[in-house]
Amino acid sequence: KPCHQGWIQFNNKCCYLSAAGESKTWEESRKDCQEREADLVIITTKAELEFVKRSSSVTWIGLSRGEQQDEWKWVNGTNLEGTRFWEDGELNNNGGIEDCVEFSRFTAAWNDAPCDETFSWVCEH
Ligand code: 2F8
Ligand code: CA
């Protein structure tokens, strides 16, 4: 069987959606994924974006600011390039403290937000 119980198969990946009502900071979310031998989800296609809409809420994704202010890095070390799914008006670094990226299932788009905010999360491996 391709994915562990409780995980959902999507393309060649297995994905884990955090339980409804649970929320963590970006770092805590990433740690939770790593403890599941996974990492926060990487979204490079519209299909992946649509998949994450299965989450019940706003979720952290595996994207955060790099060394440079205008550089965004995926958790696998690659730079954000190509398709971006920022919400209208984002990214805005509101208050100058928004270094992590969340996905809103309501707008199906990304927003930069403070890493210490707590949201749901999605892991993949
Ligand atoms: O209006 C967009 C704006 O909404 C909030 O700030 C008021 C978000 N802040 C948090 O999620 C903490 C901003 O990131 C977002 O840009
Ligand atoms: Ca923002």
Coordinates of C-alpha atoms and ligand atoms in Angstrom, one line a residue:
K1 CA 0.0 0.0 0.0
P2 CA 1.5 3.2 -1.2
C3 CA 0.9 5.5 1.8
H4 CA 0.8 5.0 5.6
Q5 CA -2.6 5.0 7.2
G6 CA -3.9 8.5 7.7
W7 CA -1.8 9.8 4.8
I8 CA -3.3 10.7 1.4
Q9 CA -1.7 9.8 -1.9
F10 CA -1.2 12.6 -4.3
N11 CA 0.8 12.0 -7.5
N12 CA 4.0 10.3 -6.3
K13 CA 3.8 11.7 -2.8
C14 CA 2.1 10.9 0.5
C15 CA 0.6 13.8 2.2
Y16 CA -0.4 14.4 5.8
L17 CA -3.0 17.0 6.9
S18 CA -2.8 18.1 10.5
A19 CA -5.9 17.4 12.5
A20 CA -8.7 19.9 12.5
G21 CA -8.3 22.4 15.3
E22 CA -4.6 21.7 15.8
S23 CA -2.3 24.6 15.1
K24 CA 1.5 25.2 15.4
T25 CA 4.1 27.9 14.5
W26 CA 5.9 27.4 11.2
E27 CA 9.0 25.9 13.0
E28 CA 6.8 23.6 15.1
S29 CA 4.9 22.5 12.1
R30 CA 8.1 21.7 10.2
K31 CA 9.4 19.7 13.2
D32 CA 6.1 17.7 13.4
C33 CA 6.6 16.8 9.7
Q34 CA 10.2 15.8 10.3
E35 CA 9.2 13.6 13.1
R36 CA 6.9 11.9 10.6
E37 CA 10.0 11.4 8.3
A38 CA 8.5 14.1 6.0
D39 CA 8.7 17.9 5.6
L40 CA 6.3 20.7 5.0
V41 CA 4.6 20.6 1.6
I42 CA 6.2 22.1 -1.5
I43 CA 3.7 23.6 -4.0
T44 CA 5.0 24.1 -7.6
T45 CA 1.9 23.3 -9.6
K46 CA -1.8 24.3 -9.7
A47 CA -2.7 20.7 -9.0
E48 CA -0.7 20.7 -5.8
L49 CA -2.3 24.0 -4.8
E50 CA -5.7 22.5 -5.3
F51 CA -4.7 19.4 -3.3
V52 CA -3.8 21.5 -0.2
K53 CA -7.4 22.9 -0.3
R54 CA -8.4 19.6 1.3
S55 CA -7.0 21.1 4.5
S56 CA -9.8 22.3 6.8
S57 CA -8.1 25.7 7.5
V58 CA -5.2 28.0 6.8
T59 CA -2.0 26.0 6.6
W60 CA 1.7 26.5 6.7
I61 CA 3.6 25.4 3.6
G62 CA 7.3 24.7 3.2
L63 CA 8.2 28.2 2.0
S64 CA 10.1 30.8 4.0
R65 CA 12.3 33.9 3.5
G66 CA 15.9 33.2 2.6
E67 CA 19.0 35.3 3.4
Q68 CA 18.0 38.1 1.0
Q69 CA 14.8 40.0 1.7
D70 CA 13.4 39.1 -1.8
E71 CA 14.5 35.5 -1.7
W72 CA 12.1 32.7 -0.8
K73 CA 13.3 29.2 -0.2
W74 CA 11.5 25.8 -0.2
V75 CA 12.3 23.4 2.6
N76 CA 14.2 21.2 0.2
G77 CA 16.7 24.1 -0.3
T78 CA 15.5 25.3 -3.7
N79 CA 14.6 28.9 -4.4
L80 CA 11.1 29.9 -5.3
E81 CA 11.0 30.2 -9.1
G82 CA 8.4 29.9 -11.8
T83 CA 4.8 29.8 -10.7
R84 CA 3.9 31.7 -7.6
F85 CA 0.5 31.7 -6.0
W86 CA 0.5 34.9 -4.0
E87 CA -2.9 36.3 -3.0
D88 CA -3.8 39.7 -4.5
G89 CA -1.8 42.3 -2.6
E90 CA 0.6 39.8 -1.2
L91 CA 3.5 39.4 -0.5
N92 CA 3.5 42.5 1.6
N93 CA 5.8 41.8 4.6
N94 CA 3.1 43.4 6.9
G95 CA 4.8 45.0 9.9
G96 CA 8.2 43.9 8.5
I97 CA 7.9 40.6 10.3
E98 CA 6.4 38.2 7.8
D99 CA 9.0 35.5 6.9
C100 CA 6.9 32.4 6.4
V101 CA 4.2 31.5 4.0
E102 CA 0.7 30.3 4.6
F103 CA -1.9 28.9 2.2
S104 CA -5.5 30.0 2.7
R105 CA -8.0 27.4 1.4
F106 CA -10.6 30.1 1.1
T107 CA -8.6 32.1 -1.5
A108 CA -6.4 29.2 -2.6
A109 CA -3.4 31.4 -2.6
W110 CA -0.4 32.3 -0.5
N111 CA 0.3 35.0 2.1
D112 CA 3.5 35.9 3.9
A113 CA 2.8 35.9 7.6
P114 CA 4.8 36.0 10.9
C115 CA 6.4 32.6 11.5
D116 CA 5.2 32.7 15.1
E117 CA 1.5 32.7 14.1
T118 CA -0.1 29.3 14.6
F119 CA -1.9 27.5 11.8
S120 CA -2.7 24.0 10.5
W121 CA 0.0 22.4 8.4
V122 CA 0.5 19.9 5.6
C123 CA 3.4 17.5 5.3
E124 CA 4.6 15.4 2.4
H125 CA 7.1 12.7 1.7
Ligands
2F8_1 O1 -4.7 42.0 4.5 C1 -3.7 41.1 4.3 C2 -2.9 40.9 5.6 O2 -3.8 40.4 6.6 C3 -3.2 40.2 7.9 O3 -2.7 41.4 8.4 C4 -3.7 42.3 8.8 C5 -2.0 39.2 7.7 N1 -1.4 39.1 9.0 C6 -1.3 37.9 9.6 O4 -1.7 36.9 9.2 C7 -0.7 38.0 11.0 C8 -1.1 39.7 6.7 O5 0.0 38.8 6.4 C9 -1.8 40.0 5.4 O6 -0.9 40.5 4.4
CA2 CA 1.3 39.2 4.3

